[in-house]
Short mmCIF file of N, CA and C and ligand atoms in Angstrom, two decimals:
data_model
loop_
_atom_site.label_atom_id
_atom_site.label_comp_id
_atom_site.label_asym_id
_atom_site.label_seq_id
_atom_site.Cartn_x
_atom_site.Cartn_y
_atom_site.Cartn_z
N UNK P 1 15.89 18.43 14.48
CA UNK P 1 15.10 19.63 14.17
C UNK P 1 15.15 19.93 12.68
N UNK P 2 13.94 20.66 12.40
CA UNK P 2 13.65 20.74 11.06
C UNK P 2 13.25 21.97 10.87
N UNK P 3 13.34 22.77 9.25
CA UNK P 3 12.99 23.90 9.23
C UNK P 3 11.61 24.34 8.45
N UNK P 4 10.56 24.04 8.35
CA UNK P 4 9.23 24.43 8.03
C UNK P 4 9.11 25.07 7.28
N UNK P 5 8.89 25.64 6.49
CA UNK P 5 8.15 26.81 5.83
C UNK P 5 7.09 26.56 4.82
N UNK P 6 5.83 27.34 5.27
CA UNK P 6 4.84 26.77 4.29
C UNK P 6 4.28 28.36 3.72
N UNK P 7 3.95 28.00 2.46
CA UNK P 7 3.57 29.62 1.48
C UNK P 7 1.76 29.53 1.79
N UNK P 8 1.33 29.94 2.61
CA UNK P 8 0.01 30.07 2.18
C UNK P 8 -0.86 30.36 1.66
N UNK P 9 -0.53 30.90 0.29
CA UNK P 9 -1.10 31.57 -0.49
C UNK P 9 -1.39 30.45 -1.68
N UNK P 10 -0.52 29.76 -1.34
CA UNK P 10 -0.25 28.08 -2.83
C UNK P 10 -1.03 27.42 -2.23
N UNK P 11 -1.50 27.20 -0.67
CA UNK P 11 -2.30 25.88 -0.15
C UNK P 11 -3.69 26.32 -0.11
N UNK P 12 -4.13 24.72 -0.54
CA UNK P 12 -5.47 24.59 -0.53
C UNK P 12 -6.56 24.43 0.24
N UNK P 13 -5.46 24.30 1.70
CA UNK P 13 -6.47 24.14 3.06
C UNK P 13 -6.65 22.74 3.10
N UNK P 14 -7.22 22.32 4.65
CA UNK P 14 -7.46 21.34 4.73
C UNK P 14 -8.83 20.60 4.20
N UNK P 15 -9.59 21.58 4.31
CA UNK P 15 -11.18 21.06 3.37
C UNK P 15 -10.64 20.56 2.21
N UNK P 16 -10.33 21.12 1.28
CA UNK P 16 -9.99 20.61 0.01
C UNK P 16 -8.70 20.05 -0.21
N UNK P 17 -8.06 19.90 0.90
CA UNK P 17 -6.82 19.03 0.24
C UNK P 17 -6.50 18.07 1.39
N UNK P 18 -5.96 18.77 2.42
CA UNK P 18 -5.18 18.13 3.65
C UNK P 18 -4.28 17.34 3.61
N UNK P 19 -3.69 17.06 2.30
CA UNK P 19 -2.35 15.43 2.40
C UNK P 19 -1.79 16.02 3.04
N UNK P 20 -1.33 16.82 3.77
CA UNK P 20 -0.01 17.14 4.65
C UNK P 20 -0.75 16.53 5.83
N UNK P 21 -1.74 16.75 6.37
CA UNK P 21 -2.16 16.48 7.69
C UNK P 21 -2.09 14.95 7.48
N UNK P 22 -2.24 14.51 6.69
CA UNK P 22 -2.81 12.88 6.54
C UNK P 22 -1.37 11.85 6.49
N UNK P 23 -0.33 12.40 6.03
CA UNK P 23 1.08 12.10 5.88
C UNK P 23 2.06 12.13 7.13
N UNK P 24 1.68 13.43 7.66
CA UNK P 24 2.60 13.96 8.81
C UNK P 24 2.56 12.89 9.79
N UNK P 25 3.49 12.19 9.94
CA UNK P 25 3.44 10.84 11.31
C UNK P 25 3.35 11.83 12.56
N UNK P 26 3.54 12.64 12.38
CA UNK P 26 3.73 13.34 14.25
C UNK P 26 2.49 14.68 14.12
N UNK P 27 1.77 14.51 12.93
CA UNK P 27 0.01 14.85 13.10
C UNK P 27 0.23 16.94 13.68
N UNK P 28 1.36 17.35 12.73
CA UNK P 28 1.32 18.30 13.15
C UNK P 28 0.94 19.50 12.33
N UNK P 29 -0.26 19.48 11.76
CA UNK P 29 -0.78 20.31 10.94
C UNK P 29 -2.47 20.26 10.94
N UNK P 30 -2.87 21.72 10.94
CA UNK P 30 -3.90 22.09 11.26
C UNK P 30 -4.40 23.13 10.97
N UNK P 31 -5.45 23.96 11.00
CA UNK P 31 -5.94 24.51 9.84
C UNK P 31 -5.60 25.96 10.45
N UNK P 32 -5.26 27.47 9.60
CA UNK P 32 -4.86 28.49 10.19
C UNK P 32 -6.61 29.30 10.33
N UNK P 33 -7.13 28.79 10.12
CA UNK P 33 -8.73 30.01 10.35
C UNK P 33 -8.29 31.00 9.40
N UNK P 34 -7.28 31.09 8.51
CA UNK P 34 -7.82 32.19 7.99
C UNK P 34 -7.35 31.98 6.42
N UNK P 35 -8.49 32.60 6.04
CA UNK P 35 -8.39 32.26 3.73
C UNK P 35 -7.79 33.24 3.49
N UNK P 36 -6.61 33.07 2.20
CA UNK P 36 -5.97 33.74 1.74
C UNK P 36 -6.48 34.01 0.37
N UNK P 37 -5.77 34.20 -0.45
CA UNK P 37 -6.33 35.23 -1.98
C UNK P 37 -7.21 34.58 -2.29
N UNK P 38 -6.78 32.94 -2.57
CA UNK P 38 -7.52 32.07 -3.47
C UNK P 38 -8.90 31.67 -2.77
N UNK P 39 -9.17 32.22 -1.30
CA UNK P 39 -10.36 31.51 -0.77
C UNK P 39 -10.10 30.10 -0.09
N UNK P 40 -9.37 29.36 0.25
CA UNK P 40 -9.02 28.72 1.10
C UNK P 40 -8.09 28.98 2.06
N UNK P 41 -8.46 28.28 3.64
CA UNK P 41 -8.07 28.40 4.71
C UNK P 41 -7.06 27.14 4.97
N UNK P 42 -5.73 28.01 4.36
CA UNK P 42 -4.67 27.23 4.90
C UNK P 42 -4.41 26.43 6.31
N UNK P 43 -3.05 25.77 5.63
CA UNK P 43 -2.45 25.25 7.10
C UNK P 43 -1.77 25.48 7.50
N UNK P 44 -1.09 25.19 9.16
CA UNK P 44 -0.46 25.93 9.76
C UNK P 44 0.01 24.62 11.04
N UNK P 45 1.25 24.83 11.45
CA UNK P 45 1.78 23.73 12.07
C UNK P 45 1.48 24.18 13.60
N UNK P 46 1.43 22.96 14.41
CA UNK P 46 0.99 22.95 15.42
C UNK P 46 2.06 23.66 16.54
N UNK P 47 2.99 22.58 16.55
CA UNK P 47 4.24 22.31 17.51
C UNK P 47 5.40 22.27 16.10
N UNK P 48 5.82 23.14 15.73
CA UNK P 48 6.72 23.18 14.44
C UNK P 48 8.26 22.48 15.39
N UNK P 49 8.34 22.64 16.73
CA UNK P 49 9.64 21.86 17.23
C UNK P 49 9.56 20.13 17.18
N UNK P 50 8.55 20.27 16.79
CA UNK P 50 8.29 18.64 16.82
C UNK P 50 8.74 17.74 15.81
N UNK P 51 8.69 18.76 14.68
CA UNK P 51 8.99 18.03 13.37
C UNK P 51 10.34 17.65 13.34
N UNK P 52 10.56 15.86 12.29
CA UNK P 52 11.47 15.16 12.55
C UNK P 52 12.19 15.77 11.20
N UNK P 53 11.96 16.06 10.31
CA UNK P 53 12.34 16.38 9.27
C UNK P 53 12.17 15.36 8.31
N UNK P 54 11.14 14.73 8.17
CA UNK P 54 10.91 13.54 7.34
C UNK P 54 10.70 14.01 5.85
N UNK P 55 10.05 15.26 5.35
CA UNK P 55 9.85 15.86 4.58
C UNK P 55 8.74 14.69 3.58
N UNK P 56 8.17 13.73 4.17
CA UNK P 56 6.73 13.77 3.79
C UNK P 56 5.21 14.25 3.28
N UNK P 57 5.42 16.19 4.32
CA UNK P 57 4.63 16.68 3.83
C UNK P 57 4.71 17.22 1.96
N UNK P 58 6.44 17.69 2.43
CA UNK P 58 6.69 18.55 0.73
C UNK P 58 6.34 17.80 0.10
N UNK P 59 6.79 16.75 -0.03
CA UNK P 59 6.73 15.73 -1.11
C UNK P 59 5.55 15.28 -1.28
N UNK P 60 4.37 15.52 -0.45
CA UNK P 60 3.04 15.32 -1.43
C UNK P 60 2.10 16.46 -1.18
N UNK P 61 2.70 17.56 -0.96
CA UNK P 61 1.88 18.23 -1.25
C UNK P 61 1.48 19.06 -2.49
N UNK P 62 0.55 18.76 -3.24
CA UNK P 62 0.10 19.29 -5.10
C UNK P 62 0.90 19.86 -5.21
N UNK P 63 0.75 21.26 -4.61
CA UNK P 63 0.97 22.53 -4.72
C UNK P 63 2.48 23.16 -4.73
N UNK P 64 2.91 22.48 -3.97
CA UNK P 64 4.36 22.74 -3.64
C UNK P 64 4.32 24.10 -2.58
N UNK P 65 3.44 23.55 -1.53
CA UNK P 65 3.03 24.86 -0.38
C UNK P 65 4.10 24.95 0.84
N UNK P 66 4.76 23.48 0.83
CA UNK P 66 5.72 23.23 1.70
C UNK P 66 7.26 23.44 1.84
N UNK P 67 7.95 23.59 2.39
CA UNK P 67 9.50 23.53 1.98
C UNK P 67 10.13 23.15 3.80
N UNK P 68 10.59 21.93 3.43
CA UNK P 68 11.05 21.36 4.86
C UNK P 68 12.50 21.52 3.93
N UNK P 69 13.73 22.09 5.07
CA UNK P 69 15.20 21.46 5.52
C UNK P 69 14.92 21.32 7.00
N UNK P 70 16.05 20.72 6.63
CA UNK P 70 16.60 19.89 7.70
C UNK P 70 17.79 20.99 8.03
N UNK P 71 18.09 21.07 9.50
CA UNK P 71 18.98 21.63 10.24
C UNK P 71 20.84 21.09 9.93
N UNK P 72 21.24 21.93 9.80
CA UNK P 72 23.06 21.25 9.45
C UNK P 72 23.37 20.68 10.11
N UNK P 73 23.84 19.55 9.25
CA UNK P 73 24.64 18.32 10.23
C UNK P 73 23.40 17.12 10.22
N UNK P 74 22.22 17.08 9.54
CA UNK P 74 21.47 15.97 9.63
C UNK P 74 21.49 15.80 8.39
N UNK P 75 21.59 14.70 8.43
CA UNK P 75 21.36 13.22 7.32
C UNK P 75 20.20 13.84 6.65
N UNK P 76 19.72 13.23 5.37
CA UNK P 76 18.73 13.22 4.89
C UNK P 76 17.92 11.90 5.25
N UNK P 77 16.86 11.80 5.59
CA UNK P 77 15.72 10.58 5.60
C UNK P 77 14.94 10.13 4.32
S1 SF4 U 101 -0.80 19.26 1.03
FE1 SF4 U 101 -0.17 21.34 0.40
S2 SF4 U 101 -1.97 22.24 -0.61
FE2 SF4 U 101 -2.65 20.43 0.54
S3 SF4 U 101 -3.35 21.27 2.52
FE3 SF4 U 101 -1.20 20.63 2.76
S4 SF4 U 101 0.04 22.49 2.34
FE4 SF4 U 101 -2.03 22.84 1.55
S1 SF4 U 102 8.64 17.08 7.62
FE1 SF4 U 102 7.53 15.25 8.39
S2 SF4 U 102 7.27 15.60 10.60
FE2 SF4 U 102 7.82 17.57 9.67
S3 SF4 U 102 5.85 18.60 9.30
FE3 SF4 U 102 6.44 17.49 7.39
S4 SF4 U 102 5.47 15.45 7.51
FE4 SF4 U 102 5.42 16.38 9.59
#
């Protein structure tokens, strides 16, 4: 288990950006319907128990919209 947190106010949505969706091996990101300050309609995780903690998304997302830990007691990947 992994701990999620995404700022939606930094993301660009999936229209204009989506590397998180495109990265995520377990395809768990998807769009929240709703635009924040900047006018894009962030993302928003599907099944957030699902995530392995690969931290794939943070790491490419532009913006730095993401922030994955990992739960105590797991390894880093
Ligand atoms: S990679 Fe970052 S900016 Fe792009 S859609 Fe995902 S969370 Fe938003
Ligand atoms: S850490 Fe990995 S599995 Fe979890 S949401 Fe990000 S890309 Fe998907």
């Amino acid at each position: 288990m992994a701990k999620v947190t995404l700022f939606p106010q930094a993301c660009k949505g999936m229209e204009d950006c989506g590397i998180c969706a495109l990265v995520c091996p377990q395809h768990l990101f998807t769009s929240s319907g709703e635009m924040n300050e900047a006018g894009y309609v962030p993302t928003r995780l599907t099944e957030p128990e699902e995530c392995t903690g690969c931290q794939s998304c943070m790491l490419s997302c532009p913006d730095m919209a993401i922030v994955v830990v990992k739960e105590k007691g797991e390894e880093a990947s």
